[in-house]
mmCIF file of C-alpha atoms in Angstrom:
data_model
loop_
_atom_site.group_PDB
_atom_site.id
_atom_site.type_symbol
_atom_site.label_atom_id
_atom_site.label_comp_id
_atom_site.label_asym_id
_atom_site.label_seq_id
_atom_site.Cartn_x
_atom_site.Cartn_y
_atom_site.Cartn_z
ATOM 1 C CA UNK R 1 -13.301 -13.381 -4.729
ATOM 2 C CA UNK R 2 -10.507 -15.651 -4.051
ATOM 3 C CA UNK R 3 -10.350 -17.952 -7.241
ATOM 4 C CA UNK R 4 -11.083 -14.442 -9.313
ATOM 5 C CA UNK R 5 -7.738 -13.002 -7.345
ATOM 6 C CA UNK R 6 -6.112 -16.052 -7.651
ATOM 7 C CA UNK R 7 -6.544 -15.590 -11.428
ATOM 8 C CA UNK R 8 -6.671 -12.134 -13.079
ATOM 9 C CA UNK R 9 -3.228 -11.326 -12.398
ATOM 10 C CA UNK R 10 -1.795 -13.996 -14.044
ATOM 11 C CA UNK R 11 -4.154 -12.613 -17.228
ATOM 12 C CA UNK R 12 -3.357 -8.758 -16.471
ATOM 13 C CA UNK R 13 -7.519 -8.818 -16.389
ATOM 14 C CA UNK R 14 -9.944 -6.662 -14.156
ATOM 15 C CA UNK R 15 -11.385 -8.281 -10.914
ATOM 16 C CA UNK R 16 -14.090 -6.390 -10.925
ATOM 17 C CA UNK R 17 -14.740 -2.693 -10.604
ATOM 18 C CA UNK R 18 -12.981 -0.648 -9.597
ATOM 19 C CA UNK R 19 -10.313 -2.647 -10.696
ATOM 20 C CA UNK R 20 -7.292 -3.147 -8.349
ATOM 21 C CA UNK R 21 -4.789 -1.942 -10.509
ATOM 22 C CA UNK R 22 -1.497 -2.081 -8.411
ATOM 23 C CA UNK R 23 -2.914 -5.580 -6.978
ATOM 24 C CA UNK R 24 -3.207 -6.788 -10.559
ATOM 25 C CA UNK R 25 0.579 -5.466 -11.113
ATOM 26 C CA UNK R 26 2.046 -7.314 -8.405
ATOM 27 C CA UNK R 27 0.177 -10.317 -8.641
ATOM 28 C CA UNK R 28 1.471 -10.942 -12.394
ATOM 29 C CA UNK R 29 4.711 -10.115 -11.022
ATOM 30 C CA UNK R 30 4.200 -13.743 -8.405
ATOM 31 C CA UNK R 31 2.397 -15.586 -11.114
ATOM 32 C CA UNK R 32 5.861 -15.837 -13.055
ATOM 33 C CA UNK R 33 7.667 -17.420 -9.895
ATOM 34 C CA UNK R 34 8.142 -20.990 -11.072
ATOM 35 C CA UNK R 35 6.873 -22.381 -7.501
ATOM 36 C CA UNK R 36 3.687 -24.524 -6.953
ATOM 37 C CA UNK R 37 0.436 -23.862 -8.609
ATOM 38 C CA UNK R 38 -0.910 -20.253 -9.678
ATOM 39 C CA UNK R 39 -3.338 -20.126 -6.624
ATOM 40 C CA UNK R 40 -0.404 -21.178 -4.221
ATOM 41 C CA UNK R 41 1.923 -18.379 -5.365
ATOM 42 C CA UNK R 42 -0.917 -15.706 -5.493
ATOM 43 C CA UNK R 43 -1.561 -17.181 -1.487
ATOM 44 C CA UNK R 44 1.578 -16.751 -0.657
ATOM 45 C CA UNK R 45 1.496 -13.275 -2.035
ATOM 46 C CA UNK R 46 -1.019 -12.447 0.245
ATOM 47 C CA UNK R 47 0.946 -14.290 3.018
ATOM 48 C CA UNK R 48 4.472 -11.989 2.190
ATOM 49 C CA UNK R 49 2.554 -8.939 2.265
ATOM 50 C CA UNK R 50 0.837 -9.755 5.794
ATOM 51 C CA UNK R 51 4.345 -10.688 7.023
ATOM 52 C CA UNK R 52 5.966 -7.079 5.418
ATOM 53 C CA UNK R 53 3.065 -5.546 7.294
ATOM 54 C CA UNK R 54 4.005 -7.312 10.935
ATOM 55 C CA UNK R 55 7.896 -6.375 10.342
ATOM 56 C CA UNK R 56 7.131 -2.795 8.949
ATOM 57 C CA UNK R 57 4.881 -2.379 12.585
ATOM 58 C CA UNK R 58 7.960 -3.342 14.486
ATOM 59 C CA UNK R 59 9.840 -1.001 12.361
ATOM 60 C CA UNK R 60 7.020 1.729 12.651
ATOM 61 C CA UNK R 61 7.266 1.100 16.716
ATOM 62 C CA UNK R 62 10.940 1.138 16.989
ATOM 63 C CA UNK R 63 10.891 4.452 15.380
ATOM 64 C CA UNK R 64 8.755 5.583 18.138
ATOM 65 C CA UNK R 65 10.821 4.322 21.077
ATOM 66 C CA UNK R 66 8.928 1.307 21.938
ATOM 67 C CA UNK R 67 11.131 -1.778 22.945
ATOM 68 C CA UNK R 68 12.368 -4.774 21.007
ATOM 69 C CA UNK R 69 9.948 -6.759 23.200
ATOM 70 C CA UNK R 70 6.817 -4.878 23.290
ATOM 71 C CA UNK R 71 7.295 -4.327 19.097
ATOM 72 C CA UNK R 72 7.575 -7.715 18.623
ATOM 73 C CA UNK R 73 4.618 -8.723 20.764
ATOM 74 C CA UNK R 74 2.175 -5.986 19.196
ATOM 75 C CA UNK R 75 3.794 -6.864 15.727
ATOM 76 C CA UNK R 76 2.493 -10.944 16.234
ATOM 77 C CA UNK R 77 -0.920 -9.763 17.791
ATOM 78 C CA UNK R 78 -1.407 -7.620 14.573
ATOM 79 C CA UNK R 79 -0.432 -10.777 12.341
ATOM 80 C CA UNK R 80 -2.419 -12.756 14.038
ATOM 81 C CA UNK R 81 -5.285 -10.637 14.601
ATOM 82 C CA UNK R 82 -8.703 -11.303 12.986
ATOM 83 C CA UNK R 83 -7.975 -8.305 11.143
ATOM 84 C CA UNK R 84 -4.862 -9.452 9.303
ATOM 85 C CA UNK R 85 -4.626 -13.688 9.478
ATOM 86 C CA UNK R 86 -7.799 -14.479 7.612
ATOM 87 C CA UNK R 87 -6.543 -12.164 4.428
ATOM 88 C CA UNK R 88 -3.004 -13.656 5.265
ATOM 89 C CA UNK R 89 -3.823 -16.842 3.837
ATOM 90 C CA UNK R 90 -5.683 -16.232 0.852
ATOM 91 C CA UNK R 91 -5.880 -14.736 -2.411
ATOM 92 C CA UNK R 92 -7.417 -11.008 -1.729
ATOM 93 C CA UNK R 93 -6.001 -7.345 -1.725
ATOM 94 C CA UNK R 94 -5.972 -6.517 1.765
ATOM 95 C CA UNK R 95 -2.721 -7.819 2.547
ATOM 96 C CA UNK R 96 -1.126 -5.821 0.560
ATOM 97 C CA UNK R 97 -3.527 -2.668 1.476
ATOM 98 C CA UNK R 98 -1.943 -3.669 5.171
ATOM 99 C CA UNK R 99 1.784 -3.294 3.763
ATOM 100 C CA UNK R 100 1.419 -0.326 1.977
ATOM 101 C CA UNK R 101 -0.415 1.247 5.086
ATOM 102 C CA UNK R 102 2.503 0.152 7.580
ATOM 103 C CA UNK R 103 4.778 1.763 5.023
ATOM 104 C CA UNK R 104 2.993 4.969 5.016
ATOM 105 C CA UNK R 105 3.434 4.798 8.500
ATOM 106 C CA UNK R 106 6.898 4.098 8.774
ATOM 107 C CA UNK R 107 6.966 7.288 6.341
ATOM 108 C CA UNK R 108 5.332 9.365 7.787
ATOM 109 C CA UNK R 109 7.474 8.698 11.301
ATOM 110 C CA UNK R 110 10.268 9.305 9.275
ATOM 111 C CA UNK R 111 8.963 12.561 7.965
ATOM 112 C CA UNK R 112 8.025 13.643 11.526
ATOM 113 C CA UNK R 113 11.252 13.065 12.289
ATOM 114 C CA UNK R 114 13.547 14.845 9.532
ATOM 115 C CA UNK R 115 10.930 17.080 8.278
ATOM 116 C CA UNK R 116 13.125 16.725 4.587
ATOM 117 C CA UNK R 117 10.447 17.681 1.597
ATOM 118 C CA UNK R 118 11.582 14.330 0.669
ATOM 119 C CA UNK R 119 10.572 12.321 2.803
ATOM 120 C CA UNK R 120 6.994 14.115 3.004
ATOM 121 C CA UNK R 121 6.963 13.568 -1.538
ATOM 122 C CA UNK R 122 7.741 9.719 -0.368
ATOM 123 C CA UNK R 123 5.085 9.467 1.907
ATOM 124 C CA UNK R 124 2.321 11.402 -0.836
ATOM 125 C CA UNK R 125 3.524 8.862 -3.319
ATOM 126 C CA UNK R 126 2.953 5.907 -1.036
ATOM 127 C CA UNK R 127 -0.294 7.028 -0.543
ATOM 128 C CA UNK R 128 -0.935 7.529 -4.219
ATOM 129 C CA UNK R 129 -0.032 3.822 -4.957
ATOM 130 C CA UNK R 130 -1.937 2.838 -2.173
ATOM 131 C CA UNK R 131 -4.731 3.815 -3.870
ATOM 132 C CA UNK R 132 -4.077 1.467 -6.889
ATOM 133 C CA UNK R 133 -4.276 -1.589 -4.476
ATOM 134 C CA UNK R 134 -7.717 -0.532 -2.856
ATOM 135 C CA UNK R 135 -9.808 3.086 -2.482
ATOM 136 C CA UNK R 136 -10.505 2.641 0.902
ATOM 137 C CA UNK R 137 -6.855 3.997 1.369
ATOM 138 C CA UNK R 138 -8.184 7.503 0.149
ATOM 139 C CA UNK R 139 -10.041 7.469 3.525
ATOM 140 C CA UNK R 140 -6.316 8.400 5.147
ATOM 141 C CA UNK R 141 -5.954 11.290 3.149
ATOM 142 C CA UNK R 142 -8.026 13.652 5.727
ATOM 143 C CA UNK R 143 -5.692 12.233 8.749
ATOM 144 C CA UNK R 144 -2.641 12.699 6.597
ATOM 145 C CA UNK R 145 -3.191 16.042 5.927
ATOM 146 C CA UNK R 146 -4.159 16.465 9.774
ATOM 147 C CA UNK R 147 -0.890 14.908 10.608
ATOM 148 C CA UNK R 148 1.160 17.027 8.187
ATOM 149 C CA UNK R 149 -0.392 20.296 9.436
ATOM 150 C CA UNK R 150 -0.673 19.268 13.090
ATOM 151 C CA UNK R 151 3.399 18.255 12.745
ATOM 152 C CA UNK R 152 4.358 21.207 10.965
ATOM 153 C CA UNK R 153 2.218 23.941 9.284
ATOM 154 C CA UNK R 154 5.061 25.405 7.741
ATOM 155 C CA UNK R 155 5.778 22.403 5.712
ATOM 156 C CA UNK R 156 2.837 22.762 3.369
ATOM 157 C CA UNK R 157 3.125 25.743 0.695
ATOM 158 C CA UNK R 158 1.970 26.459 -2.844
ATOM 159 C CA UNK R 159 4.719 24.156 -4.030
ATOM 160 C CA UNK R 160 4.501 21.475 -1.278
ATOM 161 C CA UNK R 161 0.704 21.622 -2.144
ATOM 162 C CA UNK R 162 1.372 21.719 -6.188
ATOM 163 C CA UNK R 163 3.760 18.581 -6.314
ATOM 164 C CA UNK R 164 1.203 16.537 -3.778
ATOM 165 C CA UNK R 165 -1.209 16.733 -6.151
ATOM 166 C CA UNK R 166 0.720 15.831 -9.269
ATOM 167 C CA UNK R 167 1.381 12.662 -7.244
ATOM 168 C CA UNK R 168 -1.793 11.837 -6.099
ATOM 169 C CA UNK R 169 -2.845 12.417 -10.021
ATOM 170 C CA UNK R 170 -0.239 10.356 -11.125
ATOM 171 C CA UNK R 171 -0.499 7.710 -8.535
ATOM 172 C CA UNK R 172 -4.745 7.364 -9.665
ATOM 173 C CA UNK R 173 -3.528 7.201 -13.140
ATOM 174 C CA UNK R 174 -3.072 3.099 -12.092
ATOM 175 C CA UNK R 175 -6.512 3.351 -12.927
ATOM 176 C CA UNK R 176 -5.633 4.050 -16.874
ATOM 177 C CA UNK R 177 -3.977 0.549 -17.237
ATOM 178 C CA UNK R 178 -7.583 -0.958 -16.363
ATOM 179 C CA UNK R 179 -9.278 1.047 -18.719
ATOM 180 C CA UNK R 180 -6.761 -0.137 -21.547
ATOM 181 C CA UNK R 181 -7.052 -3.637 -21.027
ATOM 182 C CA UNK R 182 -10.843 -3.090 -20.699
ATOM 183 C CA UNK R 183 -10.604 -1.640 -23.946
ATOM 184 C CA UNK R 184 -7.932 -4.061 -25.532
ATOM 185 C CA UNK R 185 -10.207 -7.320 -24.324
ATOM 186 C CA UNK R 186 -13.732 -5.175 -26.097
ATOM 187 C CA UNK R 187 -15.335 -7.371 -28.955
#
């Protein structure tokens, strides 16, 4: 899959299904950087996204009250992890499903601690693009909810509940652009 990740971005093309939108998005976005080859920069994608994961644990941890130390430590074991490294230096959409689950983290901290509609809409929306990159990230919906209602009951209502969904909806409508340029590239 590496060469075909490597590639498709650079084309706005489809992978294969189900189609990676967001990935494709972002990986045009570092095939115009006017650096090395087109496999190098879509590598190095993969390596900026495994290092935004490793610095958004440490900010995910701080949030929580661990120390500099111990953050940093757990931050370099997750970067270095057999989990992480191997998709760190190579053309492939976990990377980037690691970065965008960090974030939700981070957000969801953050919405623990302020409880601001806000912040909750920020962390639905995260979500939502996270499922653009890869649908495995729909798997955190059930412990998101659990989290949400666990936290704070009160904090999901009819209109809480409403405006979720409209970004979740919106956020699978990634999937649109792939059926376009299937459509576009037809014979």
């Amino acid at each position: 899959d590496s060469a075909k990740f490597q590639y498709v971005g650079s084309v706005l093309g489809t992978p294969h299904p189900p189609g990676y939108p967001l990935y494709v998005l972002v990986s045009f976005c570092f095939a115009q950087i006017p650096v090395g080859t087109l496999a190098w920069r879509i590598n190095a994608m993969s390596a900026f996204f495994a290092t935004v994961t490793a610095a958004v644990c440490v900010l995910v941890l701080r949030r929580l009250h661990v120390g500099r130390a111990i953050s940093a430590g757990i931050a370099l074991s997750l970067a270095f992890d057999a989990a992480l490294w191997p998709f760190a230096v190579r053309a492939e959409v976990y990377s980037l499903t690691g970065a965008l689950t960090a974030v939700l983290l981070l957000c969801a901290v953050r919405w623990e601690a302020t409880r601001r509609e806000r912040d909750l809409y920020l962390m639905v929306a995260i979500f939502a693009l996270s499922l653009g990159n890869h649908l495995t990230a729909a798997a955190m919906a059930p412990a998101l909810i659990a989290f949400v209602l666990l936290t704070d009951r009160r904090a999901i209502h009819w209109r809480t509940a409403v405006i979720s969904t409209l970004i979740v909806v919106a956020g699978l409508c990634q999937y649109g652009f792939i059926l376009l340029r299937t459509a576009q590239n037809a014979p």
